[in-house]
CSV table of C-alpha atoms and ligand atoms in Angstrom, one decimal:
chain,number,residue,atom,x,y,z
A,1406,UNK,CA,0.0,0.0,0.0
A,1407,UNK,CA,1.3,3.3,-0.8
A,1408,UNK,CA,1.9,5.8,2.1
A,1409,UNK,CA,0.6,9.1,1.9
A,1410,UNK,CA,3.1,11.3,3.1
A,1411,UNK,CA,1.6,15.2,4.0
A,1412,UNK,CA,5.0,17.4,3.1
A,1413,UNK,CA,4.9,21.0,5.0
A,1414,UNK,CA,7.7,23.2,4.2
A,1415,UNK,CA,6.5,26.5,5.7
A,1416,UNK,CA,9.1,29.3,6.4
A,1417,UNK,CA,12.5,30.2,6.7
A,1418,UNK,CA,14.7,27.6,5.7
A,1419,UNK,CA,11.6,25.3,6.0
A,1420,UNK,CA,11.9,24.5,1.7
A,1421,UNK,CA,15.5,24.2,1.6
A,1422,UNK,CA,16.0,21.6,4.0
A,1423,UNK,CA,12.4,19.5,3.1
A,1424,UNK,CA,13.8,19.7,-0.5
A,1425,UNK,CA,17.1,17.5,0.4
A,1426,UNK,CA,14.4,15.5,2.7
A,1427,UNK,CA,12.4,14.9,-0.3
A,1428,UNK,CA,15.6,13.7,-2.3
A,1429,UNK,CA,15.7,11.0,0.4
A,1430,UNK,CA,12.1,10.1,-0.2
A,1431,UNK,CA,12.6,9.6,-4.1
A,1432,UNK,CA,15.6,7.4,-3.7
A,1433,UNK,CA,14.0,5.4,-1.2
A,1434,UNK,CA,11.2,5.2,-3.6
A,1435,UNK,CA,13.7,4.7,-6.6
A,1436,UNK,CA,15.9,2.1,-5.1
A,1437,UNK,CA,14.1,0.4,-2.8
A,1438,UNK,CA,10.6,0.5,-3.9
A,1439,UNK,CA,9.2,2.0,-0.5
A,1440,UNK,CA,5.7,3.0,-2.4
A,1441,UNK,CA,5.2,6.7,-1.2
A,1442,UNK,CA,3.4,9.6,-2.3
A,1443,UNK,CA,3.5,12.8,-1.3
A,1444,UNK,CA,1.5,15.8,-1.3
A,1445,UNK,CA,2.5,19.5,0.2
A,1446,UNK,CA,0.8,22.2,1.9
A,1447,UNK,CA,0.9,25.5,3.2
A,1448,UNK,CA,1.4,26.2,6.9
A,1449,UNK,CA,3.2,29.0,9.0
A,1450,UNK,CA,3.9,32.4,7.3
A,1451,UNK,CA,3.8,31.5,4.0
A,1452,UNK,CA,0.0,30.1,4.7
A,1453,UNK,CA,-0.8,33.3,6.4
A,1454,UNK,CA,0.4,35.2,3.3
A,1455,UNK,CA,-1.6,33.5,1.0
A,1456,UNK,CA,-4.6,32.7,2.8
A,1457,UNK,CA,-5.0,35.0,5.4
A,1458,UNK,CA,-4.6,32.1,8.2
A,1459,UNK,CA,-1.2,30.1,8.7
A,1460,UNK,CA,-3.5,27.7,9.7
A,1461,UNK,CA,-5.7,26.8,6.5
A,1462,UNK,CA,-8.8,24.7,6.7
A,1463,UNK,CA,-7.1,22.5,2.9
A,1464,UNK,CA,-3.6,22.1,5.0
A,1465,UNK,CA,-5.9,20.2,8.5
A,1466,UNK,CA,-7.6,18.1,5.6
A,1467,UNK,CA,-4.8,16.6,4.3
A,1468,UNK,CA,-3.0,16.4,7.5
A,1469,UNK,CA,-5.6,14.3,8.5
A,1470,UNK,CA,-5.9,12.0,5.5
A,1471,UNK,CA,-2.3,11.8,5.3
A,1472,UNK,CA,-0.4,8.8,6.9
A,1473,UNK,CA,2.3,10.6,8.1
A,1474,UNK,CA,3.2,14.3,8.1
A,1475,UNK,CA,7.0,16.1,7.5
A,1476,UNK,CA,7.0,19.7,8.6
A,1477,UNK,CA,9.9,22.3,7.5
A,1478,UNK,CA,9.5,25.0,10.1
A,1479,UNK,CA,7.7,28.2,10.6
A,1480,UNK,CA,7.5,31.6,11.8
A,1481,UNK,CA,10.3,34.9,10.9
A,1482,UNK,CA,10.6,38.2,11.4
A,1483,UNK,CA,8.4,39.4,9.1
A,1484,UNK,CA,5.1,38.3,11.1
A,1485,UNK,CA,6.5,39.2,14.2
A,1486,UNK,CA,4.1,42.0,14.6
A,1487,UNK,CA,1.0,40.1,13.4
A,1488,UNK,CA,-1.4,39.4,16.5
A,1489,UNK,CA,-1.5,36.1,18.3
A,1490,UNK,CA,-4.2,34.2,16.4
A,1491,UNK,CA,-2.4,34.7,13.4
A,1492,UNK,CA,1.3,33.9,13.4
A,1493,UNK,CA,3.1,31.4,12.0
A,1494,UNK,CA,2.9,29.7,15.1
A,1495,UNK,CA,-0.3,29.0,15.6
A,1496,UNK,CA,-0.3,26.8,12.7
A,1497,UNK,CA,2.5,24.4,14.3
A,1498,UNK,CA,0.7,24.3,17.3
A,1499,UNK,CA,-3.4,24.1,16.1
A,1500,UNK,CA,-1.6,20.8,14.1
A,1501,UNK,CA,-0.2,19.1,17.1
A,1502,UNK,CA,-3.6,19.9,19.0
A,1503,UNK,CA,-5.9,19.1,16.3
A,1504,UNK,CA,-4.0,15.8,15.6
A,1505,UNK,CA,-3.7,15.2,19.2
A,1506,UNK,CA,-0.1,14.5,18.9
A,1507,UNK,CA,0.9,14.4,22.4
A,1508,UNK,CA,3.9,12.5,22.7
A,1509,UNK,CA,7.1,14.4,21.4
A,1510,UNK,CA,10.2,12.4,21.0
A,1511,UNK,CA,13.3,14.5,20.8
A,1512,UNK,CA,16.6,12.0,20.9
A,1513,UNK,CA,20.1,13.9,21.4
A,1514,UNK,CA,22.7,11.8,20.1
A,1515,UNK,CA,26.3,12.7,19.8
A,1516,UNK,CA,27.5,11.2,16.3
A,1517,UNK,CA,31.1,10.7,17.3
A,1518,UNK,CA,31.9,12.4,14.0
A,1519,UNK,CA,31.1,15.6,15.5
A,1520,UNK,CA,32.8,15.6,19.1
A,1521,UNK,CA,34.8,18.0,17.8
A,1522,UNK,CA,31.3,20.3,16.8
A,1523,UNK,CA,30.0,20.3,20.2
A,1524,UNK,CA,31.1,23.2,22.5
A,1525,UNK,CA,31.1,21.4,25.4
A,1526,UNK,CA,34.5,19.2,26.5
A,1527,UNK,CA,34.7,15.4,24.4
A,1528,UNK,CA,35.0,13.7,27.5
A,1529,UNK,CA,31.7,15.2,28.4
A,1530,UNK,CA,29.2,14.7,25.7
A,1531,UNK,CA,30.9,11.9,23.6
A,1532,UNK,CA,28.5,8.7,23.4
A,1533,UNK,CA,25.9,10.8,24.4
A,1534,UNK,CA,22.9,9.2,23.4
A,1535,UNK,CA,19.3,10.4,25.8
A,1536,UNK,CA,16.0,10.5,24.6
A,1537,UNK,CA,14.2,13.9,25.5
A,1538,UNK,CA,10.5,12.8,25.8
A,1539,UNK,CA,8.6,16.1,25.8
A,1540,UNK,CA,4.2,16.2,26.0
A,1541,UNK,CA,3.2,18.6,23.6
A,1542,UNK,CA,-0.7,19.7,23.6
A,1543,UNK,CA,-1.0,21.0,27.4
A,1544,UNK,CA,0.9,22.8,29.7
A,1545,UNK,CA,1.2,26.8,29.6
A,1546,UNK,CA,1.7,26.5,25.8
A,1547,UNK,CA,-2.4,25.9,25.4
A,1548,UNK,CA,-4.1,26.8,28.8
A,1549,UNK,CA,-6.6,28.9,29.6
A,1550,UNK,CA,-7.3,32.0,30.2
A,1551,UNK,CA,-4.4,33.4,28.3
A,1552,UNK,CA,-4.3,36.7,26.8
A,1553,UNK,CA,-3.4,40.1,27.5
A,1554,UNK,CA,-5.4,42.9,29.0
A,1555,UNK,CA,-5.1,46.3,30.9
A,1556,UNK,CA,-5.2,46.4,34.4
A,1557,UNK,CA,-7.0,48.4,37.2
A,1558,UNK,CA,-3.9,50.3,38.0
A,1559,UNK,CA,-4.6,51.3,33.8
A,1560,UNK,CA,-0.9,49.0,32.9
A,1561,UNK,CA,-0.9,46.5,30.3
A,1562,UNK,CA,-0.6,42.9,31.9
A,1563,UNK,CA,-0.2,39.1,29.7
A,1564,UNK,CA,-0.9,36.1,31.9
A,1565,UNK,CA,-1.0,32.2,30.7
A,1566,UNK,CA,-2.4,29.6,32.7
A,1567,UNK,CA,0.3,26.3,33.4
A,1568,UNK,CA,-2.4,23.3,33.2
A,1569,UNK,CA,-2.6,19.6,33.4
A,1570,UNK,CA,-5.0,17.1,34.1
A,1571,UNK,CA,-4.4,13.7,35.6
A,1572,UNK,CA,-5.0,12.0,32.7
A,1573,UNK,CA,-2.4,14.1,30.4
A,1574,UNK,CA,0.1,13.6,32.9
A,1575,UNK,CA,-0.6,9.8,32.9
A,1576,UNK,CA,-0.7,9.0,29.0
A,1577,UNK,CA,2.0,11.3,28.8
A,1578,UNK,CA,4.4,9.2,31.5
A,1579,UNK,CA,3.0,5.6,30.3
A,1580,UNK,CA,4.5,6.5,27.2
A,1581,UNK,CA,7.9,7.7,29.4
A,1582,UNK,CA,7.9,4.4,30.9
A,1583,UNK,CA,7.5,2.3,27.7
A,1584,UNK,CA,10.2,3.9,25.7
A,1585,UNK,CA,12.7,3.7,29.2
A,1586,UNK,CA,11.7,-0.4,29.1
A,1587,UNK,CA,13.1,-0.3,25.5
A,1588,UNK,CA,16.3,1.6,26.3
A,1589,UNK,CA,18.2,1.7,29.8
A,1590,UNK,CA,15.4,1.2,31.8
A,1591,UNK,CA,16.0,4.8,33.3
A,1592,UNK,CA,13.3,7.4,33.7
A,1593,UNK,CA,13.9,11.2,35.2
A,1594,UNK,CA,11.0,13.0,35.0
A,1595,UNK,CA,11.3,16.9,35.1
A,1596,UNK,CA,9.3,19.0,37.1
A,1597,UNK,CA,9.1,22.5,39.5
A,1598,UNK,CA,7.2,20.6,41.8
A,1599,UNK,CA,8.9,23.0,45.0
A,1600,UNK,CA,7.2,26.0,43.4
A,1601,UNK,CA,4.3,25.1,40.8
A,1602,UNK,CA,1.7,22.9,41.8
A,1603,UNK,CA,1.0,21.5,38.4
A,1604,UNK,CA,4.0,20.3,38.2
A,1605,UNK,CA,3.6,18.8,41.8
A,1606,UNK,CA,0.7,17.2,40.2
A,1607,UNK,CA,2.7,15.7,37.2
A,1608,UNK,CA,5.4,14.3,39.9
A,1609,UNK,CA,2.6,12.7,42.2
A,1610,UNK,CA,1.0,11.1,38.8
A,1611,UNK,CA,4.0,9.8,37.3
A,1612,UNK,CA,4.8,8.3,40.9
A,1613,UNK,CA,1.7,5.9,40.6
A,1614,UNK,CA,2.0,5.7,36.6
A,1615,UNK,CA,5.5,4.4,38.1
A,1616,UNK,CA,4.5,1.7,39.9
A,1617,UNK,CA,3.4,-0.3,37.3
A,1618,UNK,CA,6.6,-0.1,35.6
A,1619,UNK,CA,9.1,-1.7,38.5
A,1620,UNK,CA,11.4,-2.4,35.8
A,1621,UNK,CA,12.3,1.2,35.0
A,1622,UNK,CA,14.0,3.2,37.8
A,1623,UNK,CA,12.2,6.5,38.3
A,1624,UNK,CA,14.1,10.0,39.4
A,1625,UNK,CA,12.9,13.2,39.8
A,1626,UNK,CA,14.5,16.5,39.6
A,1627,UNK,CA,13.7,20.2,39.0
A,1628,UNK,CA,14.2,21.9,35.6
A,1629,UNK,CA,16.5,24.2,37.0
A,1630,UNK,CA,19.0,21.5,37.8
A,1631,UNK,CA,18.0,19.4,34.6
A,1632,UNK,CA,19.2,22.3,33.0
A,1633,UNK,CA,22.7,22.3,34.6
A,1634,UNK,CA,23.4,18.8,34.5
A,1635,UNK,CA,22.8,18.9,30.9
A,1636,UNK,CA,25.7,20.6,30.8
A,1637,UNK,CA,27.6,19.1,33.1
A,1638,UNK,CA,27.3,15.7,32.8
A,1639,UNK,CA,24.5,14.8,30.2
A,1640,UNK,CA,25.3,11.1,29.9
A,1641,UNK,CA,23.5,10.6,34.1
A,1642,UNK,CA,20.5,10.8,31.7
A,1643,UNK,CA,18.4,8.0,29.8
A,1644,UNK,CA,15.2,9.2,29.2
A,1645,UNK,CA,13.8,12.6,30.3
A,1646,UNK,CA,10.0,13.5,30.3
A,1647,UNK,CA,8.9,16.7,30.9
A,1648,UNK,CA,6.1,19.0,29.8
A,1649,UNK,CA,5.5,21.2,27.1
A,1650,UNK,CA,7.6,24.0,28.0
A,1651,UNK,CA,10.5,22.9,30.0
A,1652,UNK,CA,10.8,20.7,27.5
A,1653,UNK,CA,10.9,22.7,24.5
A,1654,UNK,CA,13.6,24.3,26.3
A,1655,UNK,CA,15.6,21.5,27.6
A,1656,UNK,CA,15.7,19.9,24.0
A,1657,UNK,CA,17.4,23.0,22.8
A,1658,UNK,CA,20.0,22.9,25.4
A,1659,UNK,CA,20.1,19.3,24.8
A,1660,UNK,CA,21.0,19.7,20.8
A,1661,UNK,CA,23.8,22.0,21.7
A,1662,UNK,CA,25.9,19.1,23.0
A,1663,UNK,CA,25.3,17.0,20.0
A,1664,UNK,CA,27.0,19.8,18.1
A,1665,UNK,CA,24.1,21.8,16.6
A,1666,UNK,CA,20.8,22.5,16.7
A,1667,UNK,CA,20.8,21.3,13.1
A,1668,UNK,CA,21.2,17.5,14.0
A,1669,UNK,CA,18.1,17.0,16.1
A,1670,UNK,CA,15.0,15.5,14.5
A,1671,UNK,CA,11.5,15.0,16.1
A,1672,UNK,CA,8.4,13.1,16.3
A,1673,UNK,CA,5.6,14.2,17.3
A,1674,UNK,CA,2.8,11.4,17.7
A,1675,UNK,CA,-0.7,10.3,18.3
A,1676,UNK,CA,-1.7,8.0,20.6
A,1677,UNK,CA,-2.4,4.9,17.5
A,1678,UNK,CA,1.6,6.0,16.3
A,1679,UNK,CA,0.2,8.3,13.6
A,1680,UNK,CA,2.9,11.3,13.6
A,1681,UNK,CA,4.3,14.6,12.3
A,1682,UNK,CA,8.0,14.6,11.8
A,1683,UNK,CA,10.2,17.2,11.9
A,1684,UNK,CA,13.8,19.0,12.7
A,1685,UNK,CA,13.3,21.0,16.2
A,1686,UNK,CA,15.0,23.6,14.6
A,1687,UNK,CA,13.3,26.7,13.7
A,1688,UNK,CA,13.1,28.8,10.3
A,1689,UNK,CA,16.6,30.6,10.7
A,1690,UNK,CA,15.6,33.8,9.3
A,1691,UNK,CA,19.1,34.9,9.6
A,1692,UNK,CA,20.9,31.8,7.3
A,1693,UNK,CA,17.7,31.6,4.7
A,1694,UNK,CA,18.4,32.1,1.4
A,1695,UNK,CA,21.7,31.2,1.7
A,1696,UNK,CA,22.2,27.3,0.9
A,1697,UNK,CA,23.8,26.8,4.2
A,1698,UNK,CA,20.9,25.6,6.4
A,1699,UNK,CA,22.2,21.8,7.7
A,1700,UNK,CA,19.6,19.3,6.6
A,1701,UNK,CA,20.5,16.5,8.3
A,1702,UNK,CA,17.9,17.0,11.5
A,1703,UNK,CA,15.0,16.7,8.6
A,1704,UNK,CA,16.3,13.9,7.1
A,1705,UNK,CA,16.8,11.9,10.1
A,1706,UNK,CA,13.1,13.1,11.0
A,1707,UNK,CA,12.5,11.1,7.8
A,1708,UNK,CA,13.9,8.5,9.7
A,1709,UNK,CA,11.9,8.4,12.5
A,1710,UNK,CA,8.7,8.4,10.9
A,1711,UNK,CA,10.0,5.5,8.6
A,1712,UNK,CA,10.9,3.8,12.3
A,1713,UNK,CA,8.2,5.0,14.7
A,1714,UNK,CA,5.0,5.4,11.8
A,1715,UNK,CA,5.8,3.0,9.2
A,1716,UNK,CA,7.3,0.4,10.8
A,1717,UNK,CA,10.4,-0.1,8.4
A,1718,UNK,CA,13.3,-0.3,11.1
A,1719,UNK,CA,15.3,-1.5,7.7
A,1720,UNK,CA,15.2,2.2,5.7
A,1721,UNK,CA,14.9,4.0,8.8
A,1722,UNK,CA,18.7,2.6,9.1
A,1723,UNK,CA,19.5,2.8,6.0
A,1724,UNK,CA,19.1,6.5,5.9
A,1725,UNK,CA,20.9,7.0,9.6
A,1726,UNK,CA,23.8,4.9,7.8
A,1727,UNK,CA,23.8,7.2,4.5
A,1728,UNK,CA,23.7,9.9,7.0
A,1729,UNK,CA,26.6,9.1,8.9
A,1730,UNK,CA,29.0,8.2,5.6
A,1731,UNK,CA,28.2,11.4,4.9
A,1732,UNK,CA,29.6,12.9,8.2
A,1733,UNK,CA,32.5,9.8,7.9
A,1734,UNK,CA,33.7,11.3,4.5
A,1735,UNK,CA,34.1,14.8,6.2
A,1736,UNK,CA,31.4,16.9,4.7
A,1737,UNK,CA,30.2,19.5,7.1
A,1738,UNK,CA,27.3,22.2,6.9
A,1739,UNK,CA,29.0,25.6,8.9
A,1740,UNK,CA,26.9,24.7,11.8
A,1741,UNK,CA,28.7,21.8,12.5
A,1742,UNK,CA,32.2,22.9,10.5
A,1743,UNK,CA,35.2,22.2,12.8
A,1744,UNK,CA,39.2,22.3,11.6
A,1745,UNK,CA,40.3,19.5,8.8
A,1746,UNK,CA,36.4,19.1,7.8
A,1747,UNK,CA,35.2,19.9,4.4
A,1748,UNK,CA,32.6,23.3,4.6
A,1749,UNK,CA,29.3,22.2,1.9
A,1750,UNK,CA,26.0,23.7,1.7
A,1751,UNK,CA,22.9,22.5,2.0
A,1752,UNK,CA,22.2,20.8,-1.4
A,1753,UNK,CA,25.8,19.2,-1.7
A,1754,UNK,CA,25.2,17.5,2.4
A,1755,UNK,CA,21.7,16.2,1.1
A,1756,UNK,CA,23.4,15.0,-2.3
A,1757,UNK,CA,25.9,13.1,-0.4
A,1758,UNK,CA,23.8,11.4,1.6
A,1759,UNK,CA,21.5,10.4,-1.2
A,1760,UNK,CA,24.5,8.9,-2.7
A,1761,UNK,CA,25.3,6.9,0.1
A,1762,UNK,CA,21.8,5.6,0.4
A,1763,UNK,CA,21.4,4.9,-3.5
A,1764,UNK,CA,25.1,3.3,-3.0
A,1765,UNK,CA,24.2,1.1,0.4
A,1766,UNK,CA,22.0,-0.7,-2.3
A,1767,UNK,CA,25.5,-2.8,-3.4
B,2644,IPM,C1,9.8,23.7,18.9
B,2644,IPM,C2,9.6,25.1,18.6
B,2644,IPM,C3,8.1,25.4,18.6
B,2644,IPM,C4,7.7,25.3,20.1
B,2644,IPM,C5,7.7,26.8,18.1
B,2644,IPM,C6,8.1,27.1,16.7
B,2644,IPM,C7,6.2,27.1,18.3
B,2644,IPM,O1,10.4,26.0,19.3
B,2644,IPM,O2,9.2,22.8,18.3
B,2644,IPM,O3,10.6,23.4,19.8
B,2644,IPM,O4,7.9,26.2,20.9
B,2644,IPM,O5,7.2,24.2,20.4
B,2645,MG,MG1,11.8,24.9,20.6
């Protein structure tokens, strides 16, 4: 059967990295007869400037149809100004809530390639390898009331609401506890439970989620901290699960010691598997334009949905292999350029990992 395949490109350097990801596609398609199709549509910015919404009503449809989804990025400085309901962001984030995609996986692994990328010391991050599990349709980034308003004293105020229900919490750490049982059997859950009490919620839930997992050893520990010993000693960590916004912050952090932001893909899934894919990176407005974005987080993203929604372990390491030979015969986008490394743009890193897929074939 042939898999639909819902392509998003959005803003930024959104195109030019989901055109070397779509290279990948055709070869696989090409040379190993994986039957896809794929259809794109608008989302973000560019949505916004030709429909009025970055959001549109065609760009759900598909989504929905779709098997699986591969999203570029969104958002830049030109719709910075636009109001809330309108920006580029919106249309990331009314996807992952309309598709319910609740489970965010965000793995930071340290190709050993690129120790010499990372800014941190290559005792401290090499054979990193931690799997950032972040829940992605609650928290602060959709609760309510939210807004802005004026004040009695007459001065302008913005106020979010931080909110979980037990049951988020609990499909959110089942999920935590399943992927732990797969890896090292190590779970630290991140929370602010000394200050917030939704986040003493999530600890208390994830305690009892824990207990029917005594295979997986459970820690706690406040973001603050997580946030330092990310950077001190990243490798105490297996899996981390945290909420929405500590852990779109944490996963940043996190991609810094794999060298660059522009290594880490995502997916973000539903509770049956279905998922969207894509590099946590944002749109770059400042390197757009330029054929220097890296594409290598979007094309493992590829790999991930080939792994976690299509259930072809085979290509999904096919392409992780291509991607690596690539690394192996010393291309480097500037991102993750260090001394005796070869410095290629965009198109020429996708083209040599195509070759190395097309030529893991023989
Ligand atoms: C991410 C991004 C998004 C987020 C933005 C673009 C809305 O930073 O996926 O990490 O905050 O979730
Ligand atoms: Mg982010």
């Amino acid at each position: 059967m042939t898999t639909k395949i819902a392509v998003l490109p959005g803003d930024g350097i959104g195109p030019e990295i989901i055109a070397e990801a779509l290279k990948v596609l055709d070869c696989l398609q090409a040379e190993f007869g994986v039957p896809i199709e794929t259809e794109q549509a608008l989302i973000g910015g560019a949505a916004y400037d030709a429909t009025g919404t970055p959001f549109p009503a065609e760009t759900l449809e598909l989504t929905k149809k779709a098997d699986s989804i591969l999203l570029g990025a969104v958002g830049g400085p030109k719709w910075e100004s636009l109001e809330y309901s309108v920006r580029p962001e919106r249309g990331l984030l009314g996807l992952r809530s309309e598709l319910d995609l609740f489970v965010n996986l965000r793995p930071a692994i340290l190709y050993p390639q690129l120790v010499a990328a990372s800014t941190i010391k290559p005792e401290v991050v090499s054979g990193l390898d931690i799997m950032i599990l972040r829940e992605l349709t609650g928290g602060i980034y959709f609760g309510q009331p939210r807004g802005r308003r004026i004040n009695e004293k007459g001065e302008r105020e913005g106020f979010n609401t931080l909110i979980y229900s037990e049951s988020e919490i609990r499909r959110i750490a089942h999920v935590g506890f399943q992927i732990a049982q797969k890896r090292n059997k190590r779970l630290c859950s991140v929370d602010k439970a000394n200050v917030l009490e939704c986040t003493e919620l999530w600890r208390e839930v994830v305690i009892e989620v824990g207990k029917e997992y005594p295979d997986v050893a459970l820690s706690h520990i406040y973001v603050d901290n997580a946030a330092m010993q990310l950077v001190r000693n990243p490798k105490q960590f297996d899996v981390m699960l945290t909420d929405n916004m500590f852990g779109d912050i944490l996963s940043d952090c996190a991609a810094m010691l794999t060298g660059s932001i522009g290594m880490l893909p995502s997916a973000s899934l539903d509770r049956n598997g279905k998922g969207m894919y894509e590099p946590i990176h944002g749109s770059a407005p400042d390197i757009t334009g330029k054929g220097v974005a890296n594409p290598i987080a979007t094309i493992l993203s590829l790999s991930m949905m080939l792994r976690y929604s299509l259930d072809d372990a085979v290509n999904a390491d096919r392409i992780e292999k291509a991607v690596l030979s690539a690394l192996d015969s010393g291309l480097r986008t500037a991102d993750i350029y260090s001394e005796g490394t070869q410095k290629v743009g965009t198109t020429e890193m996708g083209n040599a990992i195509v070759s190395a897929l097309r030529k893991s074939k023989q």
